Amino acid sequence: MPMGIEEYGGGQGRIPKVLVVTTNDVPGHEVRQVIGEVFGLTVRSRHLGSQIGAGLKSMIGGELKGLTKTLVETRNQAMERLVEQARARGANAVLAFRFDVTEAADVGTEVCAYGTAVVIAPRV
């Protein structure tokens, strides 16, 4: 059974509280103030059931849907925390947005969402 878009997708809704982009600028806007680096961090432990399922699936090949769903949820949580931090510091946008994913001491996965918090305004 295929995974639905809500299970493997992420990112912001149609009208974001803070615009988050991977680019260094926003077309039609100018940066009025650079606030600085912001990040959102979360560490998720591995679920024993998904580990066993992943081990079995790796023998026959194919997508590890349980792990995919967990990683999507983890990335979305890290991004939400980044947005909360940016808003708290007075930003209305985050430029040069990136994710960093690493193993955390063989017990879980660390996901860090980071970028540069700024205040942007439409060009006049």
PDB file of C-alpha atoms in Angstrom:
ATOM      1  CA  MET A   1       0.000   0.000   0.000  1.00  0.00           C
ATOM      2  CA  PRO A   2       1.548   3.367  -1.023  1.00  0.00           C
ATOM      3  CA  MET A   3       2.270   6.000   1.588  1.00  0.00           C
ATOM      4  CA  GLY A   4       0.123   9.142   1.384  1.00  0.00           C
ATOM      5  CA  ILE A   5       1.600  12.597   0.917  1.00  0.00           C
ATOM      6  CA  GLU A   6       0.952  13.429   4.572  1.00  0.00           C
ATOM      7  CA  GLU A   7       3.105  10.491   5.632  1.00  0.00           C
ATOM      8  CA  TYR A   8       6.214  11.231   3.600  1.00  0.00           C
ATOM      9  CA  GLY A   9       5.970  14.963   2.916  1.00  0.00           C
ATOM     10  CA  GLY A  10       6.943  17.882   5.059  1.00  0.00           C
ATOM     11  CA  GLY A  11       7.554  21.568   5.046  1.00  0.00           C
ATOM     12  CA  GLN A  12       5.302  24.487   5.695  1.00  0.00           C
ATOM     13  CA  GLY A  13       1.665  25.139   4.953  1.00  0.00           C
ATOM     14  CA  ARG A  14       0.317  27.639   2.425  1.00  0.00           C
ATOM     15  CA  ILE A  15       0.680  30.694   4.676  1.00  0.00           C
ATOM     16  CA  PRO A  16       3.763  30.181   6.846  1.00  0.00           C
ATOM     17  CA  LYS A  17       4.337  32.030  10.125  1.00  0.00           C
ATOM     18  CA  VAL A  18       7.972  32.368   9.121  1.00  0.00           C
ATOM     19  CA  LEU A  19       9.024  31.920   5.496  1.00  0.00           C
ATOM     20  CA  VAL A  20      11.716  29.229   5.311  1.00  0.00           C
ATOM     21  CA  VAL A  21      13.711  28.921   2.085  1.00  0.00           C
ATOM     22  CA  THR A  22      16.849  27.090   1.029  1.00  0.00           C
ATOM     23  CA  THR A  23      18.004  30.053  -1.052  1.00  0.00           C
ATOM     24  CA  ASN A  24      20.107  33.002   0.118  1.00  0.00           C
ATOM     25  CA  ASP A  25      17.429  35.527  -0.792  1.00  0.00           C
ATOM     26  CA  VAL A  26      13.724  35.838  -1.569  1.00  0.00           C
ATOM     27  CA  PRO A  27      12.819  37.249  -4.992  1.00  0.00           C
ATOM     28  CA  GLY A  28      11.091  40.618  -4.729  1.00  0.00           C
ATOM     29  CA  HIS A  29      12.201  41.110  -1.112  1.00  0.00           C
ATOM     30  CA  GLU A  30      15.154  42.691   0.606  1.00  0.00           C
ATOM     31  CA  VAL A  31      16.789  41.703   3.861  1.00  0.00           C
ATOM     32  CA  ARG A  32      16.245  44.511   6.341  1.00  0.00           C
ATOM     33  CA  GLN A  33      17.925  42.847   9.317  1.00  0.00           C
ATOM     34  CA  VAL A  34      20.068  39.757   9.849  1.00  0.00           C
ATOM     35  CA  ILE A  35      19.259  38.259  13.227  1.00  0.00           C
ATOM     36  CA  GLY A  36      21.614  35.298  13.019  1.00  0.00           C
ATOM     37  CA  GLU A  37      21.742  31.534  13.077  1.00  0.00           C
ATOM     38  CA  VAL A  38      18.735  29.629  14.355  1.00  0.00           C
ATOM     39  CA  PHE A  39      18.266  25.902  14.697  1.00  0.00           C
ATOM     40  CA  GLY A  40      15.801  23.278  15.792  1.00  0.00           C
ATOM     41  CA  LEU A  41      17.126  20.018  17.179  1.00  0.00           C
ATOM     42  CA  THR A  42      15.560  16.688  18.059  1.00  0.00           C
ATOM     43  CA  VAL A  43      16.890  13.212  18.792  1.00  0.00           C
ATOM     44  CA  ARG A  44      14.717  10.173  18.233  1.00  0.00           C
ATOM     45  CA  SER A  45      15.452   6.732  19.610  1.00  0.00           C
ATOM     46  CA  ARG A  46      14.962   3.700  17.456  1.00  0.00           C
ATOM     47  CA  HIS A  47      11.827   1.629  17.947  1.00  0.00           C
ATOM     48  CA  LEU A  48      12.665  -2.053  18.410  1.00  0.00           C
ATOM     49  CA  GLY A  49       9.817  -3.187  16.146  1.00  0.00           C
ATOM     50  CA  SER A  50      10.885  -0.918  13.306  1.00  0.00           C
ATOM     51  CA  GLN A  51      14.498  -2.055  13.713  1.00  0.00           C
ATOM     52  CA  ILE A  52      13.490  -5.706  13.377  1.00  0.00           C
ATOM     53  CA  GLY A  53      11.267  -4.882  10.400  1.00  0.00           C
ATOM     54  CA  ALA A  54      14.056  -2.836   8.813  1.00  0.00           C
ATOM     55  CA  GLY A  55      16.505  -5.698   9.285  1.00  0.00           C
ATOM     56  CA  LEU A  56      14.155  -8.151   7.597  1.00  0.00           C
ATOM     57  CA  LYS A  57      13.304  -5.711   4.797  1.00  0.00           C
ATOM     58  CA  SER A  58      16.977  -5.030   4.119  1.00  0.00           C
ATOM     59  CA  MET A  59      17.426  -8.700   3.217  1.00  0.00           C
ATOM     60  CA  ILE A  60      14.815  -8.548   0.439  1.00  0.00           C
ATOM     61  CA  GLY A  61      15.108  -4.892  -0.551  1.00  0.00           C
ATOM     62  CA  GLY A  62      12.582  -2.088  -0.761  1.00  0.00           C
ATOM     63  CA  GLU A  63      11.609   1.030   1.129  1.00  0.00           C
ATOM     64  CA  LEU A  64      11.668   0.972   4.915  1.00  0.00           C
ATOM     65  CA  LYS A  65       8.298   2.720   5.281  1.00  0.00           C
ATOM     66  CA  GLY A  66       8.234   2.749   9.083  1.00  0.00           C
ATOM     67  CA  LEU A  67      11.663   4.385   9.223  1.00  0.00           C
ATOM     68  CA  THR A  68      10.731   6.805   6.428  1.00  0.00           C
ATOM     69  CA  LYS A  69       7.657   7.938   8.358  1.00  0.00           C
ATOM     70  CA  THR A  70       9.671   8.339  11.562  1.00  0.00           C
ATOM     71  CA  LEU A  71      12.329  10.407   9.814  1.00  0.00           C
ATOM     72  CA  VAL A  72       9.695  12.661   8.208  1.00  0.00           C
ATOM     73  CA  GLU A  73       8.081  13.260  11.615  1.00  0.00           C
ATOM     74  CA  THR A  74      11.495  13.971  13.123  1.00  0.00           C
ATOM     75  CA  ARG A  75      12.473  16.433  10.382  1.00  0.00           C
ATOM     76  CA  ASN A  76       9.126  18.213  10.699  1.00  0.00           C
ATOM     77  CA  GLN A  77       9.581  18.543  14.463  1.00  0.00           C
ATOM     78  CA  ALA A  78      13.087  19.976  14.017  1.00  0.00           C
ATOM     79  CA  MET A  79      11.753  22.457  11.456  1.00  0.00           C
ATOM     80  CA  GLU A  80       8.900  23.501  13.777  1.00  0.00           C
ATOM     81  CA  ARG A  81      11.446  24.198  16.515  1.00  0.00           C
ATOM     82  CA  LEU A  82      13.554  26.265  14.093  1.00  0.00           C
ATOM     83  CA  VAL A  83      10.477  28.330  13.171  1.00  0.00           C
ATOM     84  CA  GLU A  84       9.590  28.843  16.853  1.00  0.00           C
ATOM     85  CA  GLN A  85      13.118  30.071  17.585  1.00  0.00           C
ATOM     86  CA  ALA A  86      13.103  32.408  14.576  1.00  0.00           C
ATOM     87  CA  ARG A  87       9.746  33.915  15.587  1.00  0.00           C
ATOM     88  CA  ALA A  88      10.878  34.337  19.192  1.00  0.00           C
ATOM     89  CA  ARG A  89      13.887  36.312  17.959  1.00  0.00           C
ATOM     90  CA  GLY A  90      11.752  38.586  15.759  1.00  0.00           C
ATOM     91  CA  ALA A  91      12.394  37.055  12.335  1.00  0.00           C
ATOM     92  CA  ASN A  92       9.846  36.677   9.586  1.00  0.00           C
ATOM     93  CA  ALA A  93      12.066  34.497   7.387  1.00  0.00           C
ATOM     94  CA  VAL A  94      14.885  31.959   7.514  1.00  0.00           C
ATOM     95  CA  LEU A  95      17.356  31.890   4.640  1.00  0.00           C
ATOM     96  CA  ALA A  96      19.809  29.144   3.613  1.00  0.00           C
ATOM     97  CA  PHE A  97      17.739  26.502   5.408  1.00  0.00           C
ATOM     98  CA  ARG A  98      19.344  23.058   5.737  1.00  0.00           C
ATOM     99  CA  PHE A  99      18.992  19.760   7.597  1.00  0.00           C
ATOM    100  CA  ASP A 100      21.812  17.827   9.217  1.00  0.00           C
ATOM    101  CA  VAL A 101      21.179  14.205  10.205  1.00  0.00           C
ATOM    102  CA  THR A 102      23.603  12.145  12.295  1.00  0.00           C
ATOM    103  CA  GLU A 103      23.614   9.019  14.405  1.00  0.00           C
ATOM    104  CA  ALA A 104      23.498   9.742  18.121  1.00  0.00           C
ATOM    105  CA  ALA A 105      25.620   7.251  20.061  1.00  0.00           C
ATOM    106  CA  ASP A 106      24.043   4.206  18.346  1.00  0.00           C
ATOM    107  CA  VAL A 107      20.747   4.802  20.159  1.00  0.00           C
ATOM    108  CA  GLY A 108      18.971   7.165  17.810  1.00  0.00           C
ATOM    109  CA  THR A 109      19.056   9.769  15.111  1.00  0.00           C
ATOM    110  CA  GLU A 110      19.795  13.454  15.658  1.00  0.00           C
ATOM    111  CA  VAL A 111      18.138  15.850  13.235  1.00  0.00           C
ATOM    112  CA  CYS A 112      19.116  19.509  13.209  1.00  0.00           C
ATOM    113  CA  ALA A 113      17.298  22.078  11.061  1.00  0.00           C
ATOM    114  CA  TYR A 114      19.290  25.306  10.710  1.00  0.00           C
ATOM    115  CA  GLY A 115      19.484  28.539   8.788  1.00  0.00           C
ATOM    116  CA  THR A 116      19.845  32.305   9.081  1.00  0.00           C
ATOM    117  CA  ALA A 117      16.996  34.220  10.701  1.00  0.00           C
ATOM    118  CA  VAL A 118      16.233  37.529   9.009  1.00  0.00           C
ATOM    119  CA  VAL A 119      13.627  40.228   8.672  1.00  0.00           C
ATOM    120  CA  ILE A 120      12.593  40.703   5.052  1.00  0.00           C
ATOM    121  CA  ALA A 121      10.301  43.227   3.380  1.00  0.00           C
ATOM    122  CA  PRO A 122       8.970  43.614  -0.162  1.00  0.00           C
ATOM    123  CA  ARG A 123      11.167  45.743  -2.418  1.00  0.00           C
ATOM    124  CA  VAL A 124       9.721  49.128  -3.217  1.00  0.00           C
TER     125      VAL A 124
END
